[in-house]
Amino acid sequence: MRMTLAAVAAAVLAGLAAPALAGPGDLALDDVKTLSADAMQGRAPGTPGSQLARTYILERFKLIGLAPIGEGFEQPFRFTRKDGTTITGVNLVARIKGRAPDGKALVVTAHYDHVGVKNGQIYNGADDNASGVAGLLAVAEAFKVKPPKHDVLIVALDAEEGGLRGAKAFVAQPPIPLSAIGLNVNFDMLSKNAKGELYAAGAAPQPALKPILEAVARTAPVKLKLGHDTDAEGKESNWTTQSDHGAFAEKGVPWVYFGVEDHPEYHQPTDDFETIPQAFFQASVATVIQATRAFDERLGDVAR
């Protein structure tokens, strides 16, 4: 696996000599394809495949020009599974300094883990959540090209599947005070929807988000819909606690979540790169870049 890791990383990074005119998000499809490759073995926490995924994401951080917030990008944590096994997960945290910081920061998250290998089949998790990590990296690229107003933390979280472990570890020992986090923007499943719809959850319980999201929706490259943040259609349709933003919500940190509704490949071994509608995914990435910029510019409205 060490040789595989080195060979995969070298081959991938050789292809990342992006042209000088490449714009934010141009590598998003490559990111998804690489992170959901069989070599990653489904990216289950504590596995060689997870290490491979981290190696790739860290190299992308460096290619983008990101800097760590502490001594390094990696923030390990430990958790115990139901079977008593203790696992070490690793969150990856970078910071982009704002041009006019006011004490508030934007924390952008996506989980890079998936469910691994089951019954000999690899669950590659292209949509869940290689797509969200690709969106996270695209946002980082955009903010490096045009710096944000506020400090922005770019956080690739581990061990979301089965308990939001990485997000809970992050909010338990945050690199900045929780009170300084003006908003958590979370991406989880950005790439597959037959109707061309991407949802933004969070506006119903947090009305300050609504005018910002509605303004984004008017010009978004995809059909951006607000919802999935109340029990109006049943608890299973309320996404408030169903991804990493749930850990922030429990601590009283404002949050917004971007994702698609479940589809036939959700948590199936068929969630492969080949099943992603590429035009929709690219438009979805452009939309979350647009939305994250809007939240950065209006972070004071969210805080108030």
GROMACS .gro file of C-alpha atoms in nm:
model
  304
    1MET     CA    1   0.000   0.000   0.000
    2ARG     CA    2   0.292   0.237   0.059
    3MET     CA    3   0.403   0.189  -0.299
    4THR     CA    4   0.043   0.225  -0.416
    5LEU     CA    5   0.005   0.546  -0.220
    6ALA     CA    6   0.323   0.694  -0.360
    7ALA     CA    7   0.246   0.582  -0.715
    8VAL     CA    8  -0.112   0.712  -0.707
    9ALA     CA    9  -0.011   1.041  -0.551
   10ALA     CA   10   0.271   1.091  -0.802
   11ALA     CA   11   0.052   1.007  -1.100
   12VAL     CA   12  -0.231   1.228  -0.986
   13LEU     CA   13  -0.013   1.523  -0.896
   14ALA     CA   14   0.167   1.500  -1.229
   15GLY     CA   15  -0.170   1.566  -1.388
   16LEU     CA   16  -0.231   1.866  -1.163
   17ALA     CA   17   0.012   2.092  -1.343
   18ALA     CA   18  -0.289   2.306  -1.421
   19PRO     CA   19  -0.272   2.558  -1.704
   20ALA     CA   20  -0.200   2.916  -1.604
   21LEU     CA   21  -0.553   3.026  -1.699
   22ALA     CA   22  -0.728   2.755  -1.498
   23GLY     CA   23  -1.002   2.898  -1.280
   24PRO     CA   24  -1.155   2.795  -0.947
   25GLY     CA   25  -1.327   2.460  -0.974
   26ASP     CA   26  -1.152   2.350  -1.295
   27LEU     CA   27  -1.001   2.051  -1.114
   28ALA     CA   28  -1.324   1.949  -0.938
   29LEU     CA   29  -1.397   1.657  -1.169
   30ASP     CA   30  -1.039   1.532  -1.131
   31ASP     CA   31  -1.074   1.559  -0.754
   32VAL     CA   32  -1.388   1.346  -0.751
   33LYS     CA   33  -1.245   1.091  -0.992
   34THR     CA   34  -0.930   1.050  -0.783
   35LEU     CA   35  -1.096   1.041  -0.442
   36SER     CA   36  -1.353   0.785  -0.558
   37ALA     CA   37  -1.104   0.558  -0.735
   38ASP     CA   38  -1.082   0.192  -0.632
   39ALA     CA   39  -0.732   0.259  -0.495
   40MET     CA   40  -0.891   0.462  -0.213
   41GLN     CA   41  -1.081   0.149  -0.100
   42GLY     CA   42  -1.386   0.350   0.008
   43ARG     CA   43  -1.191   0.585   0.239
   44ALA     CA   44  -1.303   0.427   0.566
   45PRO     CA   45  -1.140   0.592   0.872
   46GLY     CA   46  -0.821   0.430   0.994
   47THR     CA   47  -0.752   0.242   0.668
   48PRO     CA   48  -0.477   0.273   0.406
   49GLY     CA   49  -0.740   0.409   0.169
   50SER     CA   50  -0.813   0.690   0.413
   51GLN     CA   51  -0.441   0.766   0.427
   52LEU     CA   52  -0.432   0.778   0.046
   53ALA     CA   53  -0.722   1.025   0.043
   54ARG     CA   54  -0.549   1.245   0.300
   55THR     CA   55  -0.228   1.241   0.099
   56TYR     CA   56  -0.417   1.359  -0.207
   57ILE     CA   57  -0.609   1.632  -0.022
   58LEU     CA   58  -0.294   1.758   0.147
   59GLU     CA   59  -0.115   1.781  -0.187
   60ARG     CA   60  -0.413   1.975  -0.323
   61PHE     CA   61  -0.391   2.208  -0.022
   62LYS     CA   62  -0.026   2.273  -0.107
   63LEU     CA   63  -0.098   2.317  -0.478
   64ILE     CA   64  -0.365   2.575  -0.397
   65GLY     CA   65  -0.125   2.751  -0.162
   66LEU     CA   66  -0.309   2.699   0.165
   67ALA     CA   67  -0.145   2.739   0.503
   68PRO     CA   68  -0.218   2.548   0.825
   69ILE     CA   69  -0.369   2.728   1.120
   70GLY     CA   70  -0.134   2.557   1.365
   71GLU     CA   71   0.186   2.361   1.326
   72GLY     CA   72   0.040   2.142   1.055
   73PHE     CA   73  -0.274   2.062   0.858
   74GLU     CA   74  -0.348   1.732   1.032
   75GLN     CA   75  -0.555   1.725   1.351
   76PRO     CA   76  -0.590   1.363   1.470
   77PHE     CA   77  -0.857   1.239   1.707
   78ARG     CA   78  -0.960   0.904   1.846
   79PHE     CA   79  -1.301   0.741   1.878
   80THR     CA   80  -1.439   0.401   1.973
   81ARG     CA   81  -1.675   0.209   1.749
   82LYS     CA   82  -1.973   0.009   1.873
   83ASP     CA   83  -1.763  -0.309   1.848
   84GLY     CA   84  -1.509  -0.160   2.090
   85THR     CA   85  -1.245  -0.091   1.826
   86THR     CA   86  -1.054   0.233   1.878
   87ILE     CA   87  -0.987   0.424   1.557
   88THR     CA   88  -0.770   0.727   1.487
   89GLY     CA   89  -0.930   0.973   1.251
   90VAL     CA   90  -0.764   1.281   1.105
   91ASN     CA   91  -0.920   1.616   1.023
   92LEU     CA   92  -0.733   1.842   0.779
   93VAL     CA   93  -0.752   2.215   0.858
   94ALA     CA   94  -0.620   2.512   0.661
   95ARG     CA   95  -0.674   2.886   0.693
   96ILE     CA   96  -0.705   3.162   0.434
   97LYS     CA   97  -0.658   3.501   0.596
   98GLY     CA   98  -0.920   3.765   0.526
   99ARG     CA   99  -0.852   4.106   0.380
  100ALA     CA  100  -1.058   4.285   0.646
  101PRO     CA  101  -1.094   4.051   0.945
  102ASP     CA  102  -1.335   4.158   1.219
  103GLY     CA  103  -1.299   3.871   1.463
  104LYS     CA  104  -1.544   3.641   1.284
  105ALA     CA  105  -1.447   3.352   1.060
  106LEU     CA  106  -1.619   3.131   0.805
  107VAL     CA  107  -1.562   2.757   0.849
  108VAL     CA  108  -1.618   2.556   0.530
  109THR     CA  109  -1.640   2.179   0.574
  110ALA     CA  110  -1.682   1.855   0.382
  111HIS     CA  111  -1.613   1.500   0.498
  112TYR     CA  112  -1.369   1.289   0.298
  113ASP     CA  113  -1.446   0.950   0.451
  114HIS     CA  114  -1.691   0.690   0.322
  115VAL     CA  115  -1.792   0.340   0.428
  116GLY     CA  116  -1.502   0.139   0.286
  117VAL     CA  117  -1.532  -0.220   0.162
  118LYS     CA  118  -1.829  -0.444   0.240
  119ASN     CA  119  -1.867  -0.808   0.133
  120GLY     CA  120  -1.580  -0.765  -0.110
  121GLN     CA  121  -1.734  -0.462  -0.281
  122ILE     CA  122  -1.576  -0.117  -0.273
  123TYR     CA  123  -1.810   0.167  -0.183
  124ASN     CA  124  -1.633   0.447  -0.365
  125GLY     CA  125  -1.857   0.730  -0.248
  126ALA     CA  126  -1.821   0.956  -0.551
  127ASP     CA  127  -2.118   1.170  -0.456
  128ASP     CA  128  -2.091   1.089  -0.086
  129ASN     CA  129  -1.867   1.269  -0.036
  130ALA     CA  130  -1.586   1.303  -0.287
  131SER     CA  131  -1.810   1.561  -0.453
  132GLY     CA  132  -1.830   1.771  -0.137
  133VAL     CA  133  -1.452   1.763  -0.091
  134ALA     CA  134  -1.412   1.875  -0.452
  135GLY     CA  135  -1.647   2.164  -0.374
  136LEU     CA  136  -1.443   2.246  -0.064
  137LEU     CA  137  -1.121   2.258  -0.267
  138ALA     CA  138  -1.288   2.471  -0.534
  139VAL     CA  139  -1.396   2.722  -0.270
  140ALA     CA  140  -1.039   2.730  -0.139
  141GLU     CA  141  -0.910   2.797  -0.491
  142ALA     CA  142  -1.162   3.078  -0.538
  143PHE     CA  143  -1.063   3.248  -0.214
  144LYS     CA  144  -0.694   3.222  -0.298
  145VAL     CA  145  -0.759   3.391  -0.634
  146LYS     CA  146  -0.972   3.663  -0.474
  147PRO     CA  147  -0.911   3.679  -0.097
  148PRO     CA  148  -1.212   3.667   0.135
  149LYS     CA  149  -1.323   3.951   0.359
  150HIS     CA  150  -1.307   3.731   0.668
  151ASP     CA  151  -1.071   3.456   0.773
  152VAL     CA  152  -1.184   3.128   0.617
  153LEU     CA  153  -1.104   2.784   0.756
  154ILE     CA  154  -1.101   2.505   0.496
  155VAL     CA  155  -1.172   2.180   0.681
  156ALA     CA  156  -1.177   1.826   0.538
  157LEU     CA  157  -1.338   1.618   0.811
  158ASP     CA  158  -1.292   1.248   0.876
  159ALA     CA  159  -1.534   0.990   1.018
  160GLU     CA  160  -1.865   1.154   0.933
  161GLU     CA  161  -2.024   0.822   0.849
  162GLY     CA  162  -2.155   0.664   1.165
  163GLY     CA  163  -2.161   0.961   1.399
  164LEU     CA  164  -2.009   1.288   1.276
  165ARG     CA  165  -1.695   1.195   1.469
  166GLY     CA  166  -1.459   1.437   1.296
  167ALA     CA  167  -1.694   1.732   1.325
  168LYS     CA  168  -1.756   1.658   1.693
  169ALA     CA  169  -1.380   1.641   1.753
  170PHE     CA  170  -1.337   1.972   1.573
  171VAL     CA  171  -1.597   2.160   1.780
  172ALA     CA  172  -1.471   1.997   2.101
  173GLN     CA  173  -1.121   2.138   2.042
  174PRO     CA  174  -1.160   2.410   1.781
  175PRO     CA  175  -0.850   2.588   1.646
  176ILE     CA  176  -1.036   2.917   1.698
  177PRO     CA  177  -1.301   2.993   1.963
  178LEU     CA  178  -1.648   2.870   1.870
  179SER     CA  179  -1.773   3.222   1.936
  180ALA     CA  180  -1.551   3.341   1.650
  181ILE     CA  181  -1.718   3.111   1.395
  182GLY     CA  182  -1.975   3.328   1.221
  183LEU     CA  183  -2.102   3.043   1.003
  184ASN     CA  184  -2.031   2.682   0.916
  185VAL     CA  185  -2.085   2.611   0.545
  186ASN     CA  186  -2.105   2.235   0.492
  187PHE     CA  187  -2.099   2.040   0.163
  188ASP     CA  188  -2.219   1.680   0.151
  189MET     CA  189  -2.329   1.526  -0.182
  190LEU     CA  190  -2.317   1.791  -0.454
  191SER     CA  191  -2.317   1.593  -0.775
  192LYS     CA  192  -2.628   1.383  -0.847
  193ASN     CA  193  -2.988   1.494  -0.895
  194ALA     CA  194  -3.210   1.393  -1.184
  195LYS     CA  195  -3.407   1.719  -1.159
  196GLY     CA  196  -3.100   1.941  -1.153
  197GLU     CA  197  -3.175   2.057  -0.799
  198LEU     CA  198  -2.935   2.144  -0.520
  199TYR     CA  199  -3.072   2.217  -0.173
  200ALA     CA  200  -2.956   2.470   0.083
  201ALA     CA  201  -3.077   2.384   0.433
  202GLY     CA  202  -3.068   2.617   0.729
  203ALA     CA  203  -3.279   2.919   0.639
  204ALA     CA  204  -3.596   2.810   0.821
  205PRO     CA  205  -3.440   2.787   1.170
  206GLN     CA  206  -3.199   3.076   1.094
  207PRO     CA  207  -3.395   3.346   0.907
  208ALA     CA  208  -3.088   3.568   0.858
  209LEU     CA  209  -2.969   3.319   0.597
  210LYS     CA  210  -3.283   3.341   0.383
  211PRO     CA  211  -3.226   3.671   0.199
  212ILE     CA  212  -2.866   3.574   0.122
  213LEU     CA  213  -2.966   3.233  -0.015
  214GLU     CA  214  -3.257   3.376  -0.212
  215ALA     CA  215  -3.025   3.630  -0.374
  216VAL     CA  216  -2.783   3.351  -0.469
  217ALA     CA  217  -3.065   3.133  -0.604
  218ARG     CA  218  -3.176   3.404  -0.848
  219THR     CA  219  -2.851   3.378  -1.044
  220ALA     CA  220  -2.718   3.035  -0.944
  221PRO     CA  221  -2.602   2.802  -1.225
  222VAL     CA  222  -2.824   2.525  -1.082
  223LYS     CA  223  -3.177   2.522  -0.944
  224LEU     CA  224  -3.100   2.613  -0.583
  225LYS     CA  225  -3.388   2.531  -0.348
  226LEU     CA  226  -3.431   2.610   0.020
  227GLY     CA  227  -3.560   2.340   0.252
  228HIS     CA  228  -3.498   2.015   0.438
  229ASP     CA  229  -3.451   2.205   0.765
  230THR     CA  230  -3.782   2.147   0.947
  231ASP     CA  231  -3.996   1.845   1.042
  232ALA     CA  232  -4.278   1.959   0.812
  233GLU     CA  233  -4.232   1.657   0.584
  234GLY     CA  234  -4.118   1.421   0.860
  235LYS     CA  235  -3.805   1.395   1.070
  236GLU     CA  236  -3.625   1.193   0.803
  237SER     CA  237  -3.652   1.490   0.566
  238ASN     CA  238  -3.499   1.730   0.818
  239TRP     CA  239  -3.126   1.742   0.748
  240THR     CA  240  -3.036   1.960   1.047
  241THR     CA  241  -2.838   1.683   1.218
  242GLN     CA  242  -2.768   1.452   0.923
  243SER     CA  243  -2.419   1.573   0.829
  244ASP     CA  244  -2.123   1.747   0.988
  245HIS     CA  245  -2.302   2.080   1.031
  246GLY     CA  246  -2.508   1.902   1.298
  247ALA     CA  247  -2.211   1.912   1.535
  248PHE     CA  248  -2.186   2.289   1.488
  249ALA     CA  249  -2.561   2.331   1.532
  250GLU     CA  250  -2.547   2.146   1.865
  251LYS     CA  251  -2.293   2.404   1.987
  252GLY     CA  252  -2.506   2.697   1.877
  253VAL     CA  253  -2.288   2.785   1.578
  254PRO     CA  254  -2.482   2.914   1.273
  255TRP     CA  255  -2.474   2.669   0.983
  256VAL     CA  256  -2.586   2.616   0.626
  257TYR     CA  257  -2.579   2.287   0.440
  258PHE     CA  258  -2.562   2.226   0.064
  259GLY     CA  259  -2.652   1.886  -0.076
  260VAL     CA  260  -2.877   1.684  -0.304
  261GLU     CA  261  -3.159   1.452  -0.208
  262ASP     CA  262  -3.093   1.078  -0.186
  263HIS     CA  263  -3.063   0.888  -0.515
  264PRO     CA  264  -3.040   0.519  -0.617
  265GLU     CA  265  -2.660   0.513  -0.572
  266TYR     CA  266  -2.668   0.658  -0.218
  267HIS     CA  267  -2.457   0.430   0.007
  268GLN     CA  268  -2.433   0.171  -0.269
  269PRO     CA  269  -2.124   0.029  -0.442
  270THR     CA  270  -2.255   0.194  -0.761
  271ASP     CA  271  -2.178   0.546  -0.631
  272ASP     CA  272  -1.892   0.575  -0.880
  273PHE     CA  273  -1.746   0.864  -1.078
  274GLU     CA  274  -1.901   0.727  -1.397
  275THR     CA  275  -2.254   0.782  -1.259
  276ILE     CA  276  -2.201   1.155  -1.197
  277PRO     CA  277  -2.377   1.396  -1.437
  278GLN     CA  278  -2.076   1.615  -1.499
  279ALA     CA  279  -2.252   1.930  -1.621
  280PHE     CA  280  -2.476   1.939  -1.315
  281PHE     CA  281  -2.184   1.878  -1.081
  282GLN     CA  282  -1.976   2.156  -1.233
  283ALA     CA  283  -2.272   2.394  -1.207
  284SER     CA  284  -2.326   2.282  -0.847
  285VAL     CA  285  -1.963   2.361  -0.762
  286ALA     CA  286  -1.996   2.704  -0.922
  287THR     CA  287  -2.308   2.758  -0.711
  288VAL     CA  288  -2.146   2.676  -0.379
  289ILE     CA  289  -1.853   2.902  -0.466
  290GLN     CA  290  -2.100   3.183  -0.535
  291ALA     CA  291  -2.292   3.114  -0.215
  292THR     CA  292  -1.983   3.093   0.005
  293ARG     CA  293  -1.861   3.427  -0.129
  294ALA     CA  294  -2.200   3.579  -0.051
  295PHE     CA  295  -2.188   3.452   0.306
  296ASP     CA  296  -1.836   3.584   0.349
  297GLU     CA  297  -1.942   3.931   0.236
  298ARG     CA  298  -2.252   3.930   0.457
  299LEU     CA  299  -2.121   3.741   0.757
  300GLY     CA  300  -2.207   4.034   0.980
  301ASP     CA  301  -2.575   3.997   0.886
  302VAL     CA  302  -2.565   3.630   0.989
  303ALA     CA  303  -2.402   3.713   1.324
  304ARG     CA  304  -2.659   3.979   1.401
   0.00000   0.00000   0.00000
